[in-house]
GROMACS .gro file of C-alpha atoms in nm:
model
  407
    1UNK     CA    1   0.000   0.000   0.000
    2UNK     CA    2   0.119   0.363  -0.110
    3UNK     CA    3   0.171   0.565   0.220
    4UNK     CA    4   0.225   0.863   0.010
    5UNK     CA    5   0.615   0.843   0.141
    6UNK     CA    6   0.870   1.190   0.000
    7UNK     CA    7   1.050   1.119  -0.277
    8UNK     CA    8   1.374   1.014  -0.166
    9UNK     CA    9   1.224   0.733   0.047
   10UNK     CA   10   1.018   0.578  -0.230
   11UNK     CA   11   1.289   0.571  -0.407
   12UNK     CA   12   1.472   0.372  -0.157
   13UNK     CA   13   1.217   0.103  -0.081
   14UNK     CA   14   1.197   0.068  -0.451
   15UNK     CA   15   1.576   0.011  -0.466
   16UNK     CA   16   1.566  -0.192  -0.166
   17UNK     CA   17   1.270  -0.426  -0.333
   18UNK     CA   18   1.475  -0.464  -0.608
   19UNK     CA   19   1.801  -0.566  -0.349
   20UNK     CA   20   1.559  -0.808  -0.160
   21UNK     CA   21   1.438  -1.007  -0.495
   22UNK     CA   22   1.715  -1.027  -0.693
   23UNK     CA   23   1.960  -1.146  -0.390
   24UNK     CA   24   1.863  -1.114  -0.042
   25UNK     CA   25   1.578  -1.338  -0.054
   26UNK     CA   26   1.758  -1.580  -0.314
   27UNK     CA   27   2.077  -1.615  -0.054
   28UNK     CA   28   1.846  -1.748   0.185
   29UNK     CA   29   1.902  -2.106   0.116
   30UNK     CA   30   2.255  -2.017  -0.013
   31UNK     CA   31   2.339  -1.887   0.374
   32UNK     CA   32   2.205  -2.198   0.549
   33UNK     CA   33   2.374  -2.405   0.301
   34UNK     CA   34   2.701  -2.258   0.323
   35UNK     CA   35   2.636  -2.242   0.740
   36UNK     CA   36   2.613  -2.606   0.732
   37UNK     CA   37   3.016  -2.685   0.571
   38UNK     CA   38   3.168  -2.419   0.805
   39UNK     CA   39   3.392  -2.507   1.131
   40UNK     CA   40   3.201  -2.305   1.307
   41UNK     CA   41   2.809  -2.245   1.322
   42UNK     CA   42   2.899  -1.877   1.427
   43UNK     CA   43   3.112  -1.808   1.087
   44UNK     CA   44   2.983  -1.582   0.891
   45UNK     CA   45   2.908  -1.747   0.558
   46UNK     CA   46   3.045  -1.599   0.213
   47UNK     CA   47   2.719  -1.481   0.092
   48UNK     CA   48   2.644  -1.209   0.338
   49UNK     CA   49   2.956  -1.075   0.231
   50UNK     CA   50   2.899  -1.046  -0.083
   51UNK     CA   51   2.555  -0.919  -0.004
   52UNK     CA   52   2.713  -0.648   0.222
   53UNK     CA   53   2.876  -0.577  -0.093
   54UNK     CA   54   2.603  -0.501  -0.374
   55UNK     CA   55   2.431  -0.334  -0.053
   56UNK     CA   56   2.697  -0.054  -0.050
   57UNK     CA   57   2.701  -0.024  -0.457
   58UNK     CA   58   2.350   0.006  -0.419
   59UNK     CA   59   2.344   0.296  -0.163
   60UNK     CA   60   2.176   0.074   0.084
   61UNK     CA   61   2.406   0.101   0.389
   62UNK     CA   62   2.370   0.252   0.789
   63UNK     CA   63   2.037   0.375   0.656
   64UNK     CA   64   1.930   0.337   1.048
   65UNK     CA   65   2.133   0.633   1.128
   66UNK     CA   66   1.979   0.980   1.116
   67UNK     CA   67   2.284   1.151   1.168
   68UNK     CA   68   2.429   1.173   0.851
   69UNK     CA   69   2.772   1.406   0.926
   70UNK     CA   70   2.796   1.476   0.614
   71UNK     CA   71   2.669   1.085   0.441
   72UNK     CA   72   3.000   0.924   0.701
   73UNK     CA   73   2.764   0.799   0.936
   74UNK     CA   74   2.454   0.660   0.784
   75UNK     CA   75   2.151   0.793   0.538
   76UNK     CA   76   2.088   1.096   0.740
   77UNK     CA   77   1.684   0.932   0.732
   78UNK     CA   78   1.458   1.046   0.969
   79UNK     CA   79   1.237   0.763   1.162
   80UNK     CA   80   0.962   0.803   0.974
   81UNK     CA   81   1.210   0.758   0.679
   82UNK     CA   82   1.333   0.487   0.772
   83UNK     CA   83   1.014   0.310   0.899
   84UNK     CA   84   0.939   0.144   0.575
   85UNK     CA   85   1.272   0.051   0.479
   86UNK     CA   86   1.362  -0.136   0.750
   87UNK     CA   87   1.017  -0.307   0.719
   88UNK     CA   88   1.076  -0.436   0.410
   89UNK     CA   89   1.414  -0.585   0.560
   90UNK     CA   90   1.203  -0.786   0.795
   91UNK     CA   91   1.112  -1.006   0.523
   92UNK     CA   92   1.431  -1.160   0.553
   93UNK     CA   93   1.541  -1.103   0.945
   94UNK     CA   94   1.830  -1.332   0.920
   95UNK     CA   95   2.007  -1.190   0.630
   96UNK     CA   96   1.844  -0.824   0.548
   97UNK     CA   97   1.975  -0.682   0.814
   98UNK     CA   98   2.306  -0.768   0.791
   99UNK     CA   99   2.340  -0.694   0.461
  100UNK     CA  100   2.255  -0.317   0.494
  101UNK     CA  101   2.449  -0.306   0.845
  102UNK     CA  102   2.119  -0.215   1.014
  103UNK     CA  103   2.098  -0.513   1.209
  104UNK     CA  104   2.099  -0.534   1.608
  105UNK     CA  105   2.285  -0.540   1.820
  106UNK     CA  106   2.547  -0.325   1.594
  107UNK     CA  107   2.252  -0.050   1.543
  108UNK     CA  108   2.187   0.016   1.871
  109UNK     CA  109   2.595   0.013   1.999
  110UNK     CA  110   2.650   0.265   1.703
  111UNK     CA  111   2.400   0.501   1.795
  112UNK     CA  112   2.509   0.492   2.154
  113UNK     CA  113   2.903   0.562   2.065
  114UNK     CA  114   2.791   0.836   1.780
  115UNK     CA  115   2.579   1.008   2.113
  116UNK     CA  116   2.799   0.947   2.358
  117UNK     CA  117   3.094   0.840   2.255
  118UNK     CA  118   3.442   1.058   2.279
  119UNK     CA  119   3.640   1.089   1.953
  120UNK     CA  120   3.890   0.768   2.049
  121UNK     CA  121   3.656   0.595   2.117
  122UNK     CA  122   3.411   0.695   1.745
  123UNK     CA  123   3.788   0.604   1.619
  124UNK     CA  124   3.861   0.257   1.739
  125UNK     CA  125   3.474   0.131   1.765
  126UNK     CA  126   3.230   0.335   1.549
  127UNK     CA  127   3.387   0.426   1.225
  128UNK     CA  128   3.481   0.000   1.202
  129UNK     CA  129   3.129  -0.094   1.293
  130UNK     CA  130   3.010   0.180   1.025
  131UNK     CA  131   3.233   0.038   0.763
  132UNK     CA  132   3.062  -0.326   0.868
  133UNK     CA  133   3.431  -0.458   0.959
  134UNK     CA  134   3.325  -0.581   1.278
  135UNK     CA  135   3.069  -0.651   1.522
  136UNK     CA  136   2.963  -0.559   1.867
  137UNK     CA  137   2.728  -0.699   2.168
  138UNK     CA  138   2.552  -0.514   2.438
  139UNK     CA  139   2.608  -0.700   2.751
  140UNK     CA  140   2.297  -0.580   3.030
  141UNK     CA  141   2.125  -0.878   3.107
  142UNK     CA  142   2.166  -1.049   3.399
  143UNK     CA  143   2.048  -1.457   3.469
  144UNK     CA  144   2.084  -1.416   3.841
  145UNK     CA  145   1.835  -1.076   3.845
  146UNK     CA  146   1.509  -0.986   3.717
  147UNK     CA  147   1.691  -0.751   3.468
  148UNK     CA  148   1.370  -0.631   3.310
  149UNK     CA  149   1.417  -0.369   3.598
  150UNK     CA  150   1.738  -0.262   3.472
  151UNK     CA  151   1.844  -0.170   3.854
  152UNK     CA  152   1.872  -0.466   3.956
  153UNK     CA  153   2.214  -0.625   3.759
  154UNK     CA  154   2.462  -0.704   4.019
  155UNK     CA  155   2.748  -0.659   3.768
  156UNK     CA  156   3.045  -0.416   3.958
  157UNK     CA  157   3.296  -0.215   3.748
  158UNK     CA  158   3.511  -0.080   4.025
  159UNK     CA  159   3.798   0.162   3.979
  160UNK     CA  160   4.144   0.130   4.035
  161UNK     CA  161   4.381   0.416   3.954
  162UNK     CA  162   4.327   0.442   3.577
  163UNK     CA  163   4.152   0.175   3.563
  164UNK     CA  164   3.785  -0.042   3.596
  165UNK     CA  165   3.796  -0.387   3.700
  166UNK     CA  166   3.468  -0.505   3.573
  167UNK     CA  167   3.321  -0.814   3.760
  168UNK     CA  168   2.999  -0.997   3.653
  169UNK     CA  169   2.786  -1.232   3.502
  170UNK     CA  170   2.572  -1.183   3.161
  171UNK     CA  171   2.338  -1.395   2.907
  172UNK     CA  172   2.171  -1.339   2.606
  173UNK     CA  173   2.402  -1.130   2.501
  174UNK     CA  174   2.338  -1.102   2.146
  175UNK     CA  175   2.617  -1.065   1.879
  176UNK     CA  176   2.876  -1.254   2.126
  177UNK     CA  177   2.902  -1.568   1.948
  178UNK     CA  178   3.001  -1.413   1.611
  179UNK     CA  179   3.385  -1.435   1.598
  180UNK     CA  180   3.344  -1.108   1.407
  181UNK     CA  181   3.256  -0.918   1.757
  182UNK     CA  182   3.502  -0.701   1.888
  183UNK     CA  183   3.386  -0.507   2.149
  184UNK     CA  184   3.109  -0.497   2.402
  185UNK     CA  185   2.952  -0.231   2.551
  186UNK     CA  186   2.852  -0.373   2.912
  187UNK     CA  187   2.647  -0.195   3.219
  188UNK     CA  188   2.709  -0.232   3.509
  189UNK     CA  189   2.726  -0.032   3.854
  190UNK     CA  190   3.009   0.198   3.942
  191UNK     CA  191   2.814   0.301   4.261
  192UNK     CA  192   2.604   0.061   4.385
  193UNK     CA  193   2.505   0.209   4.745
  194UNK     CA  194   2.464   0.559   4.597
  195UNK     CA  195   2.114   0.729   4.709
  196UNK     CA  196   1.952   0.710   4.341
  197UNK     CA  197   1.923   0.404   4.204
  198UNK     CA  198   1.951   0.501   3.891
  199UNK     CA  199   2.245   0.680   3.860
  200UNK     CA  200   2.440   0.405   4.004
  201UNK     CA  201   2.511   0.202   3.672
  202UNK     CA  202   2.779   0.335   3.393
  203UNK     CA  203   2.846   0.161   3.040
  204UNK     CA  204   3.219   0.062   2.963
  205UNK     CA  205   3.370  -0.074   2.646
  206UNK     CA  206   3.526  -0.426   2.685
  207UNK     CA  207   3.724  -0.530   2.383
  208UNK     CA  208   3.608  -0.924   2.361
  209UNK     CA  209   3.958  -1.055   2.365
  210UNK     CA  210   4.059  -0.892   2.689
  211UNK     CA  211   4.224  -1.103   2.958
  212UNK     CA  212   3.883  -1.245   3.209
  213UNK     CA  213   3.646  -1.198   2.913
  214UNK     CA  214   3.504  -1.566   2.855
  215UNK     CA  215   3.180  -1.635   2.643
  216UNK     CA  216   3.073  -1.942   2.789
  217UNK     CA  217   2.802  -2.094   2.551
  218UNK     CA  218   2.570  -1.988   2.324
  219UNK     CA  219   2.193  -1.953   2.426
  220UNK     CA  220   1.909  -2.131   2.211
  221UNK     CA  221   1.553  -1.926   2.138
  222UNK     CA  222   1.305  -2.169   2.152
  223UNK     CA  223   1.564  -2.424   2.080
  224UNK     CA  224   1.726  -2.237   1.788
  225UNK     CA  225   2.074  -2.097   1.742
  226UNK     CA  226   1.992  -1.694   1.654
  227UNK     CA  227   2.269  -1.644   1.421
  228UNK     CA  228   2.115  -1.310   1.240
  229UNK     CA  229   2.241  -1.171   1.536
  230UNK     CA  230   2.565  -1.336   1.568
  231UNK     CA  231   2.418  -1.578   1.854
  232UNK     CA  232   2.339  -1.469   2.191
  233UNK     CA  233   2.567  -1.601   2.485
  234UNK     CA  234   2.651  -1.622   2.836
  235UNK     CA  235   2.934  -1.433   2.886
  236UNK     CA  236   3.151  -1.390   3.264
  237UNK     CA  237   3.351  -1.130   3.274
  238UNK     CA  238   3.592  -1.203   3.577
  239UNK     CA  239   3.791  -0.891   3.716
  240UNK     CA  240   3.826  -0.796   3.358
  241UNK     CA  241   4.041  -0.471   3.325
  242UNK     CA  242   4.014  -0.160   3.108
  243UNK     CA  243   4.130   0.199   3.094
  244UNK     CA  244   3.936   0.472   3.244
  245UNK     CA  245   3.897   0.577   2.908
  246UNK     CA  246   3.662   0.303   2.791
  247UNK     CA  247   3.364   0.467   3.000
  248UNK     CA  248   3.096   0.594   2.805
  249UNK     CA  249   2.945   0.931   2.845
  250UNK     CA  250   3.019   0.966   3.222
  251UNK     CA  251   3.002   0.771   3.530
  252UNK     CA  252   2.653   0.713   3.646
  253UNK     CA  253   2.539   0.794   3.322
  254UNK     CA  254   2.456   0.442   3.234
  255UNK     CA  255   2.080   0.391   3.289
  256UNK     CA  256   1.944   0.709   3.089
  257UNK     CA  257   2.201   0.599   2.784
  258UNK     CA  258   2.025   0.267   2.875
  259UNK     CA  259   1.693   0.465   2.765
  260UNK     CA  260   1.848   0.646   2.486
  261UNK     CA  261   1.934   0.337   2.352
  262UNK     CA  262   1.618   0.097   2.352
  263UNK     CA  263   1.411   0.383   2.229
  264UNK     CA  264   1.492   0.414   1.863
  265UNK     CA  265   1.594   0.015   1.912
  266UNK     CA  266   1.214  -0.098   1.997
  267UNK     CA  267   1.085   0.098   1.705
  268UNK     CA  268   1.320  -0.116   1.496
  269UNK     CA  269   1.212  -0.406   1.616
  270UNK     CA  270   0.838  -0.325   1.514
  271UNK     CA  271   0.918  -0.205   1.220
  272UNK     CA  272   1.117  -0.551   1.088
  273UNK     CA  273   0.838  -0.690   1.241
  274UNK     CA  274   0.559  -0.604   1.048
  275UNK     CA  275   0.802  -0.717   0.756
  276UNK     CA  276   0.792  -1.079   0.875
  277UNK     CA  277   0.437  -1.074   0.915
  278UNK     CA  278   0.417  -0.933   0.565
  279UNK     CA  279   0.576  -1.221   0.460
  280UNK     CA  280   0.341  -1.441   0.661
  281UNK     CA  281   0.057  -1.314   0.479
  282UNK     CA  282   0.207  -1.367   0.151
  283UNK     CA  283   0.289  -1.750   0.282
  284UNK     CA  284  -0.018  -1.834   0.389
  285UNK     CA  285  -0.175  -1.678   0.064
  286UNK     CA  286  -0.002  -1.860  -0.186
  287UNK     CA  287  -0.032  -2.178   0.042
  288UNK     CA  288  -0.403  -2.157   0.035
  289UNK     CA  289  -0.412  -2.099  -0.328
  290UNK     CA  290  -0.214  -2.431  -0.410
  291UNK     CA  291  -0.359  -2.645  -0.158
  292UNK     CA  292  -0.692  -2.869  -0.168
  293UNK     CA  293  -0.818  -3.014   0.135
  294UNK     CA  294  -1.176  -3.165   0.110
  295UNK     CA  295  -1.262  -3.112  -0.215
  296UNK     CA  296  -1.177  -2.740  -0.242
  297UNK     CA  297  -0.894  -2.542  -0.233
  298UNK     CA  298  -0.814  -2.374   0.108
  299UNK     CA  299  -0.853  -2.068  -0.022
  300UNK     CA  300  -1.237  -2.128  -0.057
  301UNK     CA  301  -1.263  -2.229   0.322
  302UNK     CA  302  -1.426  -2.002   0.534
  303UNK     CA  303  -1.194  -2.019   0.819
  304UNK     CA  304  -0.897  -1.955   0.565
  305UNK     CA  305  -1.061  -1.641   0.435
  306UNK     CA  306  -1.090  -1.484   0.771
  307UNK     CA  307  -0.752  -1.567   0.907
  308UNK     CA  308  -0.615  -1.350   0.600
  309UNK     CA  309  -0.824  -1.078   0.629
  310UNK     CA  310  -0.822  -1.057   0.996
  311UNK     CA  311  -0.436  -1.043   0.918
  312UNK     CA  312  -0.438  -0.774   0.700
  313UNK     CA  313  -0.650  -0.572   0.925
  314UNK     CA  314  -0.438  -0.623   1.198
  315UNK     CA  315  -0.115  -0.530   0.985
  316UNK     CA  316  -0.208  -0.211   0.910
  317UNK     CA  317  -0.351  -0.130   1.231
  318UNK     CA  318  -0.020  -0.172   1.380
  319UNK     CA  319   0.193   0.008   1.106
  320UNK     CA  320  -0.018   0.293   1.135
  321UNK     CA  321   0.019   0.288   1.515
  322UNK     CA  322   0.438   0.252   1.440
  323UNK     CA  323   0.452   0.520   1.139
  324UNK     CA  324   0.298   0.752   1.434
  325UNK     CA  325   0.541   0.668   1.641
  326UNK     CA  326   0.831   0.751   1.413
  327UNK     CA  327   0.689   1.053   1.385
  328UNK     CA  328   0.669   1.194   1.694
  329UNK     CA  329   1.038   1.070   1.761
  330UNK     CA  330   1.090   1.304   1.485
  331UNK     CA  331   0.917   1.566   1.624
  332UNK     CA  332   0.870   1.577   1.978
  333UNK     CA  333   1.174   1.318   2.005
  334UNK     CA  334   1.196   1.005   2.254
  335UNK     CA  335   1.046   1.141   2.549
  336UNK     CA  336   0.750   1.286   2.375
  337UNK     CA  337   0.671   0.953   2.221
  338UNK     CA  338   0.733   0.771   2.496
  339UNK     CA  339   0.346   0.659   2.567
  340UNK     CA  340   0.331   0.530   2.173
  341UNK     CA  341   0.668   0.347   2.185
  342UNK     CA  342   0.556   0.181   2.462
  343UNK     CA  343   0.232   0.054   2.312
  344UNK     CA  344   0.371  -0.078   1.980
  345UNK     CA  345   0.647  -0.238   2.180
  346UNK     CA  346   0.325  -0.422   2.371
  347UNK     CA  347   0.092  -0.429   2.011
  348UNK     CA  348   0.329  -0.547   1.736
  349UNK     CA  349   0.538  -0.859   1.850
  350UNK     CA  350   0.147  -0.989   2.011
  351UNK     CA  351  -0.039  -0.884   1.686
  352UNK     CA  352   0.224  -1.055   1.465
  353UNK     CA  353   0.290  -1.356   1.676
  354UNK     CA  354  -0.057  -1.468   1.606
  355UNK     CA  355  -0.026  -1.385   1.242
  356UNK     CA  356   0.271  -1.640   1.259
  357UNK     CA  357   0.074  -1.883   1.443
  358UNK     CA  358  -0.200  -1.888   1.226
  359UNK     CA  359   0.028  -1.876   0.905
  360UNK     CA  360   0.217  -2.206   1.066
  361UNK     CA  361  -0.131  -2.394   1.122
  362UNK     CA  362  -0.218  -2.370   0.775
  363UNK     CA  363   0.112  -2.493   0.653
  364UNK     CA  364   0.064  -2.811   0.866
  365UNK     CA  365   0.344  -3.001   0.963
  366UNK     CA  366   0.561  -2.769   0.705
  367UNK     CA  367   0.464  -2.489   0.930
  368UNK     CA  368   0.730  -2.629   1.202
  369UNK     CA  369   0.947  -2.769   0.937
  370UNK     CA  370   1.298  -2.612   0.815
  371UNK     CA  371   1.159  -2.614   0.470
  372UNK     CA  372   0.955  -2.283   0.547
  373UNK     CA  373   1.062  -1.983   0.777
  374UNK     CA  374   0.762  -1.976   0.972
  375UNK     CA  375   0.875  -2.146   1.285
  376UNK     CA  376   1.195  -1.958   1.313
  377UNK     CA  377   0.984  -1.655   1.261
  378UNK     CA  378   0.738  -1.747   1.516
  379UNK     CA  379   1.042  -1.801   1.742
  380UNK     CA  380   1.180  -1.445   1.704
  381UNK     CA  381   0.847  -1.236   1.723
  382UNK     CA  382   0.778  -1.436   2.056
  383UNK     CA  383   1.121  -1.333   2.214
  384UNK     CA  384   1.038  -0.986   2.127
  385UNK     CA  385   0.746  -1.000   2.352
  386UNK     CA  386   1.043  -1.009   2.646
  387UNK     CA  387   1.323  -0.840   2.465
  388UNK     CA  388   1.393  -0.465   2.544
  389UNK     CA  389   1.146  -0.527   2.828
  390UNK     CA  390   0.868  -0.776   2.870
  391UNK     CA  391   0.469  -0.667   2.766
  392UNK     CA  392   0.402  -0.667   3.148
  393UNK     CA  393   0.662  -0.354   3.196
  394UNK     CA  394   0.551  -0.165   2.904
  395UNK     CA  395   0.168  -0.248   3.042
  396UNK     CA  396   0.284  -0.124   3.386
  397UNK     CA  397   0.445   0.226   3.271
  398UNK     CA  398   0.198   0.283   3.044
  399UNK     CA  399  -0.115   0.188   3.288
  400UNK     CA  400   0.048   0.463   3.546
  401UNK     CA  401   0.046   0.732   3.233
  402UNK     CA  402  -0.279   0.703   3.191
  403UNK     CA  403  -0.385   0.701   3.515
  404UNK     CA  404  -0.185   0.998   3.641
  405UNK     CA  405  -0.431   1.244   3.401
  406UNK     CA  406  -0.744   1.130   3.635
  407UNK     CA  407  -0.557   1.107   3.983
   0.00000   0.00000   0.00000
């Protein structure tokens, strides 16, 4: 459907289109075929490189970014820009993403050095991760914490002269697996009796190979290995040195950069999102078109027909809720739209989870086969419903909004 998008973006979803037939969604089975005959599941097969690649001759690169300095950091797009661009990369989650550098963990770690980062460390971190030379992980979770309150991780980065010694325990940290990651960006308290409780937690920068840094194991999703995002570990990180120089932004700084962060990183989420569920739609259509079951074809059943359209209802209802969103980020910024990011971080993994569900039960046993993408799918959207903060938290913050206008 024509949004009635400016000029310069419909001409880059058209490009992008274009990028996505001809080899994004052809590399699909190319990638998990080339997966399967490396040494390592976490190796990055040949084809994303060369997909990385035709990306850049195609202008299709960092178009997450919206500050441009002068086309050296990204696309200088706007949210609302973006929006349908990185939609139609959620076609594809495990490979789109990748192939444009726009994929997380590396957006939201680039965006957090190219706010707060000091010029050493835009030098040795940003400007690589820009160029798509290496990768990064954000290390906040906790196993031993309820972590959805972000106050709670135990992690200590103490200081020693010119120093932190950074002591903790993390998981599903995403992007750790990939031998390709470099660097993490991990939070963790520099002041953990200090009166407010949330300015006790700072972000430092860990290079991965540094001496106590040990990623443990890899983490399964619903019993799958995630690598679109380069796996997600545990990770220790046992009296694990760096210079004072690897703080972010300033000490005690960590939990609003925290916010800054997730902000523009849930409205990414929703936005491939709605991609994927795209794709559903377009599944179960062409399923129910080829398929007979009881002497008509399944697009002639009842229930069929109102699975779709209930699907395509729901669709746009949600990217009209998340092109609103962008919006206001654009206008009001994070803090203004902080009611409507909340409520398509609750409305769009829910709404396209069942779009999944229902495009998997009328695929049959292919719906939880390999042969289709469904499952996998199904598997992502679901973690999103806990990622960047489970429904309940959203439900809770947003609940107290509203209620604070009749109090």
């Amino acid at each position: 459907m024509d949004f009635g998008y400016d000029t310069r973006t419909e001409e880059l979803r058209a490009r992008l289109l274009a990028f996505m037939d001809e080899h994004v969604l052809p590399a699909e089975r190319v990638a998990e075929e080339q997966r399967a005959a490396l040494a390592s599941p976490w190796d990055t097969p040949a084809v994303v490189g060369e997909l990385k690649a035709e990306a850049r001759r195609r202008g299709l690169w960092n178009l997450f970014l919206p500050d441009s300095q002068d086309g050296a950091h990204g696309a200088g797009l706007t949210n609302l820009q973006y929006a349908p661009l990185a939609e139609i990369t959620g076609r594809s989650p495990h490979l789109a993403p990748t192939a444009v550098n726009c994929a997380a963990p590396d957006t939201g770690n680039m965006e957090v050095l190219a706010q707060f980062g000091s010029d050493e460390q835009k030098k040795r971190w940003l400007e690589p991760l820009l160029a798509g030379e290496i990768r990064s992980a954000f290390a906040m979770t906790e196993p031993d914490v309820a972590s959805s309150d972000a106050t709670n991780i135990t992690t200590h980065i103490r200081r020693e002269g010119d120093e932190y010694v950074i002591s903790g325990r993390k998981w599903y940290i995403s992007g750790a697996m990939n031998p390709d990651c470099k660097v993490f960006i991990v939070m963790g308290k520099t002041d953990p009796d200090g009166p407010d409780i949330r300015r006790q937690q700072s972000m430092v920068l860990v290079p991965r190979d540094a001496p106590g840094v040990e990623v443990r194991r890899a983490m399964r999703v619903y019993g799958y290995e995630d690598h679109s995002h380069g796996g997600h570990a545990e990770v220790v990180f046992d009296q694990v040195r760096v210079p004072v120089s690897h703080l972010v932004g300033e000490e005690g700084g960590g939990f609003a950069i925290a916010q800054a962060r997730l902000g523009p990183g849930r409205i990414h989420h929703c936005m491939r999102l709605i991609g994927m569920a795209e794709r559903a739609i377009e599944l179960m259509c062409r399923r129910a078109v080829e398929r007979t079951a009881f002497g008509k074809p399944l697009a002639r059943q009842g229930v069929v027909q109102e699975w779709i359209a209930d699907a395509r209802v729901a669709v746009e209802q949600v990217r009209l809720l998340v092109l609103k969103t962008a919006w206001l980020m654009d206008t009001v910024g994070n803090k203004g739209a902080h009611t409507e990011i909340q409520a398509i971080k609750i409305a769009t993994p829910r709404t396209v989870v069942g779009i999944l569900d229902q495009a998997v039960q009328l695929h049959g046993a292919g719906g939880v086969s390999q042969d289709f993408p469904l499952a996998e799918l199904w598997a992502a959207a679901r973690t999103l419903r806990l990622a960047d903060g489970p429904d309940e938290v959203h439900q809770r913050s947003l609940a107290r909004r509203e209620l604070r206008k009749y109090a």
